[in-house]
PDB file of C-alpha atoms in Angstrom:
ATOM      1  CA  UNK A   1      54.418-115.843  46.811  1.00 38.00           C
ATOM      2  CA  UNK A   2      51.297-118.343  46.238  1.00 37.00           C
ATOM      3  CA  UNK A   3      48.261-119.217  47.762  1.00 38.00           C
ATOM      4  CA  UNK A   4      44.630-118.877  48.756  1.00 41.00           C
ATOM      5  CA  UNK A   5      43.982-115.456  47.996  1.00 44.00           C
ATOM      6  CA  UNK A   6      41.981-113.692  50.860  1.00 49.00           C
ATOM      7  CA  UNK A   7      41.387-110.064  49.496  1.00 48.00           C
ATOM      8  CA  UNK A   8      37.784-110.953  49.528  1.00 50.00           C
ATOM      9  CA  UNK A   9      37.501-111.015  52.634  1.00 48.00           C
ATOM     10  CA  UNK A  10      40.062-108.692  53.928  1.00 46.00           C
ATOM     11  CA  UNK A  11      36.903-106.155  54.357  1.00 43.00           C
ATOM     12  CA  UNK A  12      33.814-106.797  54.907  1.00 47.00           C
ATOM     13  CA  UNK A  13      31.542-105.556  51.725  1.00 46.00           C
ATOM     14  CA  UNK A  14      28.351-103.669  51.135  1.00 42.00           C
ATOM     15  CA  UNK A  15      25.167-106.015  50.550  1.00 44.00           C
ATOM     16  CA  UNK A  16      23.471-105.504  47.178  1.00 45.00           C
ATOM     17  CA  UNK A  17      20.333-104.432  48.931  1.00 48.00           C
ATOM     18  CA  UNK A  18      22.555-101.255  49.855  1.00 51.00           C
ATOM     19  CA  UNK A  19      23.402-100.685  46.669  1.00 50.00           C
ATOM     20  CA  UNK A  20      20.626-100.766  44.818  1.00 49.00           C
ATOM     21  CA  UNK A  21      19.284 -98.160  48.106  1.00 51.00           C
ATOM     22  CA  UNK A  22      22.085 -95.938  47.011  1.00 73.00           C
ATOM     23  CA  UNK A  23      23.696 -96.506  50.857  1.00 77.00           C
ATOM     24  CA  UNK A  24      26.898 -96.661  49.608  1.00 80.00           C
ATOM     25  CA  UNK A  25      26.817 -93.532  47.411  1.00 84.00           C
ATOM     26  CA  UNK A  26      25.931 -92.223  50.373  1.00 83.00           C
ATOM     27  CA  UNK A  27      28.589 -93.250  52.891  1.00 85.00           C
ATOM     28  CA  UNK A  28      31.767 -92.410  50.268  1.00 87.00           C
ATOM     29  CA  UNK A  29      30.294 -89.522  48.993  1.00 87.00           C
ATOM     30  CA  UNK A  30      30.282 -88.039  52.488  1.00 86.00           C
ATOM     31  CA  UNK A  31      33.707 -89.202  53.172  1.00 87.00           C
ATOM     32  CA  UNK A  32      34.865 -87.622  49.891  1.00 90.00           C
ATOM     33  CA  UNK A  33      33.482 -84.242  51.294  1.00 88.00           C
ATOM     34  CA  UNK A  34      34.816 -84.858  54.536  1.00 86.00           C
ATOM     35  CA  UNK A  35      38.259 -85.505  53.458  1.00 88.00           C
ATOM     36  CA  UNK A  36      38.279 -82.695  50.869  1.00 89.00           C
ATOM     37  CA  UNK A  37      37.293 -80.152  53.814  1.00 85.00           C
ATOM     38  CA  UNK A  38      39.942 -81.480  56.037  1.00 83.00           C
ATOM     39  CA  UNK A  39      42.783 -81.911  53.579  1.00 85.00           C
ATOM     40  CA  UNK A  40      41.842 -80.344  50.574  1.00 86.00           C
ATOM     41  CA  UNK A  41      40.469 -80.968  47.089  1.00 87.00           C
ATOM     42  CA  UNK A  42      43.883 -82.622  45.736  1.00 87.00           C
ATOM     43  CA  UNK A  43      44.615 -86.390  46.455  1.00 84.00           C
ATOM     44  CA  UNK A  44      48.645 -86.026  46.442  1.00 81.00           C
ATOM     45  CA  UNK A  45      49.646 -85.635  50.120  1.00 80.00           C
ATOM     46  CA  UNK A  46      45.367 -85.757  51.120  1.00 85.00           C
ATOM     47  CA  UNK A  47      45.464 -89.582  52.148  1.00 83.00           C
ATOM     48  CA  UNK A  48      42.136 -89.463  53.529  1.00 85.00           C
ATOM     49  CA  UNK A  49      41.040 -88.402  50.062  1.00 89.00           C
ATOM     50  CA  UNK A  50      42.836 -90.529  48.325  1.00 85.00           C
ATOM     51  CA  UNK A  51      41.508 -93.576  50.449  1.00 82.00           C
ATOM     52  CA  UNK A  52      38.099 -92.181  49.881  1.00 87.00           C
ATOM     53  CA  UNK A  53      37.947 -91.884  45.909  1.00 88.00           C
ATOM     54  CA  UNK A  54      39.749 -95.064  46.124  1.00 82.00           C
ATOM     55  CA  UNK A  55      36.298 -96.589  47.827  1.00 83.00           C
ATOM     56  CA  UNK A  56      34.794 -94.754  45.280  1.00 86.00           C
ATOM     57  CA  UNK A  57      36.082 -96.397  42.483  1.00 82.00           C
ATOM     58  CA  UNK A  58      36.025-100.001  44.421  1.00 78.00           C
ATOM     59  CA  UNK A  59      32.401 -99.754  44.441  1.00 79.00           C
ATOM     60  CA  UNK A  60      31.849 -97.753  40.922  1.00 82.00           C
ATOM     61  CA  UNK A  61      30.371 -94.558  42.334  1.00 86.00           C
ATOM     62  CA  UNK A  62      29.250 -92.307  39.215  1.00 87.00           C
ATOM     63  CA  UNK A  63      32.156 -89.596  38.536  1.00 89.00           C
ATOM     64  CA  UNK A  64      29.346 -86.948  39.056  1.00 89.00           C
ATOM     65  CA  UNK A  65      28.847 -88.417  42.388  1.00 88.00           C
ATOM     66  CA  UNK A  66      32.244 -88.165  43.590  1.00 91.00           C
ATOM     67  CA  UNK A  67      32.688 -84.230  41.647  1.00 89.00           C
ATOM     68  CA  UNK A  68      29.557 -83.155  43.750  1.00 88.00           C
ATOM     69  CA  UNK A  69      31.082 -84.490  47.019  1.00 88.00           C
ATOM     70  CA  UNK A  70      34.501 -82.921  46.210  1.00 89.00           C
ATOM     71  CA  UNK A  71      33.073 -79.463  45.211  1.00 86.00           C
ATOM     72  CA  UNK A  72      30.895 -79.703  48.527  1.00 84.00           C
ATOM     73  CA  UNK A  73      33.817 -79.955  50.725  1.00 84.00           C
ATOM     74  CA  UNK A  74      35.272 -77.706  49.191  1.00 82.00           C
ATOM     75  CA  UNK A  75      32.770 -75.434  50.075  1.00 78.00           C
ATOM     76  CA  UNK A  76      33.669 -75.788  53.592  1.00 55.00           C
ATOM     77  CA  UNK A  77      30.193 -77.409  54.405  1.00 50.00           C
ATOM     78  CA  UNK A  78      28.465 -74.321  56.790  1.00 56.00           C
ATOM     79  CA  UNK A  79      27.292 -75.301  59.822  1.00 49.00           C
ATOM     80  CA  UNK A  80      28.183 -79.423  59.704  1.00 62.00           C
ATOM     81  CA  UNK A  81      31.204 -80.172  62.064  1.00 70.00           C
ATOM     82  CA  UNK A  82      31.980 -84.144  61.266  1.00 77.00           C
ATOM     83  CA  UNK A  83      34.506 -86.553  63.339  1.00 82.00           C
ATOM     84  CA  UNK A  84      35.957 -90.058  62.119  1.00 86.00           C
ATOM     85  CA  UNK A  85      36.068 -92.563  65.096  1.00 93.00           C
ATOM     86  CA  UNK A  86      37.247 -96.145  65.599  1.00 95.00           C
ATOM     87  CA  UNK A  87      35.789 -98.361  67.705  1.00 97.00           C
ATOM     88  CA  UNK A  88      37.483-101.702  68.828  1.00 97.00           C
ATOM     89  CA  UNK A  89      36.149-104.587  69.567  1.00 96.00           C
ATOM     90  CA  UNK A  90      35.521-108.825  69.260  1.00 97.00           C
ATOM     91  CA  UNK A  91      32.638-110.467  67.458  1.00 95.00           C
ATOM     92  CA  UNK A  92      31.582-113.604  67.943  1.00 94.00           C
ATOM     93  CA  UNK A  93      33.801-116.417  68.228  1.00 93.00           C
ATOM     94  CA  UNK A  94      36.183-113.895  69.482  1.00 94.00           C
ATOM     95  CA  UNK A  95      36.894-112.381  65.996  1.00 95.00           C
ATOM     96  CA  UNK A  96      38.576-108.449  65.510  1.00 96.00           C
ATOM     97  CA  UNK A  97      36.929-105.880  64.489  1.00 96.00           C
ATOM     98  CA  UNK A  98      37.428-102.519  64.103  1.00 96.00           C
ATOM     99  CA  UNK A  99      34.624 -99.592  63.195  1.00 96.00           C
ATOM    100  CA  UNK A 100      35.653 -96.968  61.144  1.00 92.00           C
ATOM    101  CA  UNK A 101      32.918 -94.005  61.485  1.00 92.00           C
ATOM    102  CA  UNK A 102      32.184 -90.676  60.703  1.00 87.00           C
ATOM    103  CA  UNK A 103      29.540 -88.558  62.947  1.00 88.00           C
ATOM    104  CA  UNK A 104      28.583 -85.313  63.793  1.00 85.00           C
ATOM    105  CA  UNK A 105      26.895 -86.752  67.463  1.00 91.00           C
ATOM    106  CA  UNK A 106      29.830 -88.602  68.821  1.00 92.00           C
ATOM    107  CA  UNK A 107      26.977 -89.932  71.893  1.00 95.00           C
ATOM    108  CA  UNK A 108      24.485 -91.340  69.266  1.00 95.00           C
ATOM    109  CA  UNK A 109      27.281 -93.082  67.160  1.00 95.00           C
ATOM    110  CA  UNK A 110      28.646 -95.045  70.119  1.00 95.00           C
ATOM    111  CA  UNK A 111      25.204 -95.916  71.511  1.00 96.00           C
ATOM    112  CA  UNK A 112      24.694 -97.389  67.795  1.00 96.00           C
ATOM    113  CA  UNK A 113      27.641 -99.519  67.753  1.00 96.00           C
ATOM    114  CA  UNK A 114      27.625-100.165  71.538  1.00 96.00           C
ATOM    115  CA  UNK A 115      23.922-101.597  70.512  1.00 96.00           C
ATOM    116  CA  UNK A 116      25.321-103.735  67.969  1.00 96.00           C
ATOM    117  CA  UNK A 117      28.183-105.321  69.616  1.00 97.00           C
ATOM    118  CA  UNK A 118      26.195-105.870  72.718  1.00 95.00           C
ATOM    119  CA  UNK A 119      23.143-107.690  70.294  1.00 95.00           C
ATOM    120  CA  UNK A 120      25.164-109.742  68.633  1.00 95.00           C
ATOM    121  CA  UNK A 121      27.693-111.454  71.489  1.00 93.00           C
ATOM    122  CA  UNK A 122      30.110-109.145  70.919  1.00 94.00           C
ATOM    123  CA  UNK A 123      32.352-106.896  73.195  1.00 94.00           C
ATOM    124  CA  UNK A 124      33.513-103.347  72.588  1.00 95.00           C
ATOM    125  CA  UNK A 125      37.309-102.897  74.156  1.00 93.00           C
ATOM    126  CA  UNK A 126      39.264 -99.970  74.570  1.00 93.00           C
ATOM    127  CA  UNK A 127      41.363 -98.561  71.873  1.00 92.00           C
ATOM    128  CA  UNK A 128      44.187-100.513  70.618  1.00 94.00           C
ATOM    129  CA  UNK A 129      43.100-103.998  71.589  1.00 95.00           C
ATOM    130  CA  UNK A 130      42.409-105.050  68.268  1.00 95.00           C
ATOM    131  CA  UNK A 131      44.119-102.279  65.760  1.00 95.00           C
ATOM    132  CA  UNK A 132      47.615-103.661  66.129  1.00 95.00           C
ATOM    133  CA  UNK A 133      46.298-106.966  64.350  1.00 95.00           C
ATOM    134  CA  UNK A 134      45.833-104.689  61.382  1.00 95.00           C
ATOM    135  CA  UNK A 135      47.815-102.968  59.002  1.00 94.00           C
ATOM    136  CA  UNK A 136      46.946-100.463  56.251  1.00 91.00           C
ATOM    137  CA  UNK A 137      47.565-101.848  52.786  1.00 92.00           C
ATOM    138  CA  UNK A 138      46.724-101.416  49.117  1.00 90.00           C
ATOM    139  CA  UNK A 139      45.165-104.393  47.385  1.00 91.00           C
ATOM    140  CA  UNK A 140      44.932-104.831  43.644  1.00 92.00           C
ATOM    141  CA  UNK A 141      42.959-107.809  42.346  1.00 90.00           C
ATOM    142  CA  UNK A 142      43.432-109.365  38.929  1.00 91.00           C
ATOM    143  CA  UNK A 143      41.204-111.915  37.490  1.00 88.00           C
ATOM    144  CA  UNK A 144      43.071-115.308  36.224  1.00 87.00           C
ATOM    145  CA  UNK A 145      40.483-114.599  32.904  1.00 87.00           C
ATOM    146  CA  UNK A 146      43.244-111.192  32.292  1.00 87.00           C
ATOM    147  CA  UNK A 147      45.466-113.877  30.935  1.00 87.00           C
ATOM    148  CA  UNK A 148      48.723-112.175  32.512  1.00 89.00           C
ATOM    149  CA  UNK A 149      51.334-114.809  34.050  1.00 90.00           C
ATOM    150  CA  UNK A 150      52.256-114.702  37.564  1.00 90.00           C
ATOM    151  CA  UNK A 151      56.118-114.084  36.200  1.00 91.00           C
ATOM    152  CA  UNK A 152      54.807-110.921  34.263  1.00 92.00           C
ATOM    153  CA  UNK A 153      52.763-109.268  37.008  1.00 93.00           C
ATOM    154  CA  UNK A 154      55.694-109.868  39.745  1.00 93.00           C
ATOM    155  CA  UNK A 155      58.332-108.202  37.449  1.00 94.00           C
ATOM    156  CA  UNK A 156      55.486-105.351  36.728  1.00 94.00           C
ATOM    157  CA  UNK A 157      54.229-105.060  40.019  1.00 95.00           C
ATOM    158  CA  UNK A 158      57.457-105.350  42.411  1.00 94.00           C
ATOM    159  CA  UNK A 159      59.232-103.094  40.085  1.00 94.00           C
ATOM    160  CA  UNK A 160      57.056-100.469  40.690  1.00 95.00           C
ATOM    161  CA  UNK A 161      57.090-101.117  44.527  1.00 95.00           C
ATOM    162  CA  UNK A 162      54.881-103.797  45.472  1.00 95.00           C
ATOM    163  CA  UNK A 163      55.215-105.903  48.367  1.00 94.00           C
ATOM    164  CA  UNK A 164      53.996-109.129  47.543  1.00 92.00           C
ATOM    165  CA  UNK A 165      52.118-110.843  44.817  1.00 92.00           C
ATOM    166  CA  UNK A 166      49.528-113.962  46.086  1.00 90.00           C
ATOM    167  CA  UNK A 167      48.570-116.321  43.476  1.00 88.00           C
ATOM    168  CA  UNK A 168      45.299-118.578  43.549  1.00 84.00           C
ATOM    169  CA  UNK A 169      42.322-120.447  41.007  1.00 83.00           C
ATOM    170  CA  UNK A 170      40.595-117.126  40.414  1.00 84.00           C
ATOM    171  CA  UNK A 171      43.578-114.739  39.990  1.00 89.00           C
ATOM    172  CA  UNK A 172      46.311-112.299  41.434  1.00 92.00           C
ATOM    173  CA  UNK A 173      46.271-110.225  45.138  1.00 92.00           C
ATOM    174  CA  UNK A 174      48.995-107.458  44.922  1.00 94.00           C
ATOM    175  CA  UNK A 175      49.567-106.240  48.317  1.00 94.00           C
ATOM    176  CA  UNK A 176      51.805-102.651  48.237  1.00 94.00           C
ATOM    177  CA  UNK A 177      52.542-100.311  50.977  1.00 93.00           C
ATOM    178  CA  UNK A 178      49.815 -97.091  50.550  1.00 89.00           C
ATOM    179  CA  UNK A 179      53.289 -94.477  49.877  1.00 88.00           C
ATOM    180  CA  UNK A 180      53.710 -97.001  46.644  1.00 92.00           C
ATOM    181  CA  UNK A 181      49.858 -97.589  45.667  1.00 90.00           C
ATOM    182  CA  UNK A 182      49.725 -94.925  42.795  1.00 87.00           C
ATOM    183  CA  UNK A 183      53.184 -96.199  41.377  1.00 92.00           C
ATOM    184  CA  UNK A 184      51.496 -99.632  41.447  1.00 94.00           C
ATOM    185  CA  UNK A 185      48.069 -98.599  39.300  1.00 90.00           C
ATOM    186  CA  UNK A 186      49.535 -96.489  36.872  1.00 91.00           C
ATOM    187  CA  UNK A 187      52.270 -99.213  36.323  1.00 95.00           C
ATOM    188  CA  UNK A 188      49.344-102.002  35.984  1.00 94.00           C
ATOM    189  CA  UNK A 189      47.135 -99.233  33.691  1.00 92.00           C
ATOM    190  CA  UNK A 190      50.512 -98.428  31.700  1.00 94.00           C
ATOM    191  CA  UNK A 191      51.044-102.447  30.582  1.00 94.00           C
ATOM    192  CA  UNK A 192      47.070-102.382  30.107  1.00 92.00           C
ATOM    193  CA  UNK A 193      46.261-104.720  33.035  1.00 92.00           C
ATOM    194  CA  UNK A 194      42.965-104.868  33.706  1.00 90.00           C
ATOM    195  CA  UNK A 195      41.934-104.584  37.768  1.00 89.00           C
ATOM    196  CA  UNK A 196      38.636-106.130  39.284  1.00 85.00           C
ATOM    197  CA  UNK A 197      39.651-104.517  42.302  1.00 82.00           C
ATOM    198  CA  UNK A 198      41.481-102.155  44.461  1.00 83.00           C
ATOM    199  CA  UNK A 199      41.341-100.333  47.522  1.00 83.00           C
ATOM    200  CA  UNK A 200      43.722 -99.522  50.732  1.00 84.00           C
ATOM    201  CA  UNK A 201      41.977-100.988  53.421  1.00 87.00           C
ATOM    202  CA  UNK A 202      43.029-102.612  56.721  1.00 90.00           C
ATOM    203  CA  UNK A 203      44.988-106.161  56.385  1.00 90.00           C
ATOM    204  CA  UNK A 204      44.623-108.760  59.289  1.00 93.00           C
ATOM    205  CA  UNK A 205      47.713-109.967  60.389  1.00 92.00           C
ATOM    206  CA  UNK A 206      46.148-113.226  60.535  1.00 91.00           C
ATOM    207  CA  UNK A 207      43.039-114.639  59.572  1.00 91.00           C
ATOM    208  CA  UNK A 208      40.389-116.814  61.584  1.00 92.00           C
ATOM    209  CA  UNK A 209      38.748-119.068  59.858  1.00 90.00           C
ATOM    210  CA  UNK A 210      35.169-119.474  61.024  1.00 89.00           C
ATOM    211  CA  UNK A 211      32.222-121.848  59.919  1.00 88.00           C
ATOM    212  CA  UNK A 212      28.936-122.724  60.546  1.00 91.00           C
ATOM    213  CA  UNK A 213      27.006-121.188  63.206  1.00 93.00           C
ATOM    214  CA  UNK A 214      29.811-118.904  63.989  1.00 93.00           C
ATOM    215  CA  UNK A 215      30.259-117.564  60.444  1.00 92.00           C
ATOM    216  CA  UNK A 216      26.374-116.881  60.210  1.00 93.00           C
ATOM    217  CA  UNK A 217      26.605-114.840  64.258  1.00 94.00           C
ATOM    218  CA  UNK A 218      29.623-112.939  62.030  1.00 94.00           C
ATOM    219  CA  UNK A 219      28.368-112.116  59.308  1.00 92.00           C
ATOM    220  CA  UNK A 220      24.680-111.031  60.744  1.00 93.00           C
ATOM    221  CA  UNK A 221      26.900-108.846  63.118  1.00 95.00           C
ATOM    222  CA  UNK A 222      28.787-107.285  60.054  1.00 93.00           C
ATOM    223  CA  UNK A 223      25.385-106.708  58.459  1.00 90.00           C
ATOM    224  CA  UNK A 224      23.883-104.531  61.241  1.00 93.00           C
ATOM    225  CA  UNK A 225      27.036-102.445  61.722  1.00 93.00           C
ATOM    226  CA  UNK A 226      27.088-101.819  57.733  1.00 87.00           C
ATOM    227  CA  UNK A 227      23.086-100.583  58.797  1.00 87.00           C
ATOM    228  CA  UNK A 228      23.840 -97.916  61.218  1.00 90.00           C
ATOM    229  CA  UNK A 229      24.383 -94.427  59.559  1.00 86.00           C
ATOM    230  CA  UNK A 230      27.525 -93.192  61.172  1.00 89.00           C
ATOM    231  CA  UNK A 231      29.358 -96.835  60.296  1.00 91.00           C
ATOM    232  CA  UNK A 232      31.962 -96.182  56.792  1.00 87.00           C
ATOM    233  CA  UNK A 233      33.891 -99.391  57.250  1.00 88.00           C
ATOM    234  CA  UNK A 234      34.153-102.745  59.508  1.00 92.00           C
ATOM    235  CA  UNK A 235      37.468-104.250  59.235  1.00 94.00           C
ATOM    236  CA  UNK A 236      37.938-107.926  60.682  1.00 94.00           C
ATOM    237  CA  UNK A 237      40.005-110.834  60.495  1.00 94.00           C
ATOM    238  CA  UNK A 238      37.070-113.465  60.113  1.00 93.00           C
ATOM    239  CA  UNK A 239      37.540-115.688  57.137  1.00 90.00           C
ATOM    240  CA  UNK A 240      34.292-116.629  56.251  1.00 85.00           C
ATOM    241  CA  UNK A 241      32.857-119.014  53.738  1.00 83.00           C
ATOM    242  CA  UNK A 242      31.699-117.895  50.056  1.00 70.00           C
ATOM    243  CA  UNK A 243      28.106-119.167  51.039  1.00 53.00           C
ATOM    244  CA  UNK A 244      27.944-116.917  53.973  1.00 42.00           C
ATOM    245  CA  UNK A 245      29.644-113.610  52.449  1.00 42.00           C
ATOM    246  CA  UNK A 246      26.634-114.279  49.431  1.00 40.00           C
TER     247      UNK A 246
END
């Protein structure tokens, strides 16, 4: 139940540059629409929705934001016919990674990510060489500085249907099954624990740790992908260092 937590770099994250450019307003809000025109306005039984709001909240988007993006799907967005794609693929030093997209021009996406891979040493595969490394999980961190003991969080968190609970310097990983991931929050919010994060995202298997030159070719790879329009997530099992994720 202990030890080195890697939730932070389970997914690769938005720079602050992209922030402060409003990119990832952008990219979720558009989701948010998407998933709302697909599925509906209400998050119960809408996954895609609820794994887009709970983007949203991972990186703060304003509440306006993500009300304008739900009443735009819901207005059935005239004339804009968007599809999500995955591409598969290995990075340098032969890391997964898998490209989570949304695009109305299917042939301009893949030249995009095609582009990237090819740049950076990678090589795009078919699908399914890299996607059964990954399973879909929801992560909760708490921060050590919450004060909560590891004995209180397990008997809070497993009771209301957690998987597992990872212990380390900085804090708590709670790792649930997405069916159980509202059961989880509200019973966190309910014994006022606070959260620094959560999402459901895509959990390696297995992580490889990567250094040096090969972090840097990784993480240059993960910043150009995070560029390109059409490109919502980038999932890998690289485990790179804090001074190269900065």
């Amino acid at each position: 139940m202990s030890g080195h937590s890697k939730w932070a770099n389970i997914k690769h994250k938005k720079s602050k540059a992209d922030a402060l450019r409003g990119k990832i307003t952008t990219k979720i809000s558009r989701e948010i629409t998407i998933a709302v025109r697909m599925g509906g306005a209400d998050p119960t039984g809408n996954m895609k929705l609820k794994l887009a709001l709970s983007k949203a909240k991972a990186n703060n988007i304003p509440k306006d934001n993500i009300q304008r993006a739900i009443q735009k799907g819901a207005g059935a967005l005239e004339g804009q016919s968007f599809e999500e794609i995955t591409y598969e693929g290995y990075g340098p030093a032969g890391v997964a990674m898998m490209v989570s997209c949304l695009t109305d021009n299917r042939n301009r996406t893949a030249a995009d990510v095609r582009h990237v891979f090819s740049k950076h040493g990678g090589n795009l595969g078919a699908s399914g060489c890299v996607s059964y490394m990954f399973k879909q999980k929801g992560i909760f961190a708490v921060s050590a500085e919450t004060g909560v003991s590891e004995d209180d969080l397990m008997m809070i968190a497993l009771d209301a249907g957690a998987e597992d609970i990872k212990s380390s310097e900085d804090g708590f990983e709670i790792i649930t099954d997405p069916a159980a991931y509202d059961d989880v929050e509200k019973a966190l919010a309910d014994n006022n624990i606070e959260v620094a994060m959560s999402e459901i995202t895509m959990v390696p298997d297995t992580m490889a740790e990567l250094s040096g030159e090969d972090a840097e070719k990784v993480q240059k790879m993960l910043d150009a992908l995070d560029d390109c329009d059409d490109v919502q997530d980038v999932y890998t099992n690289a485990d790179l260092p804090e001074d190269d994720e900065e």
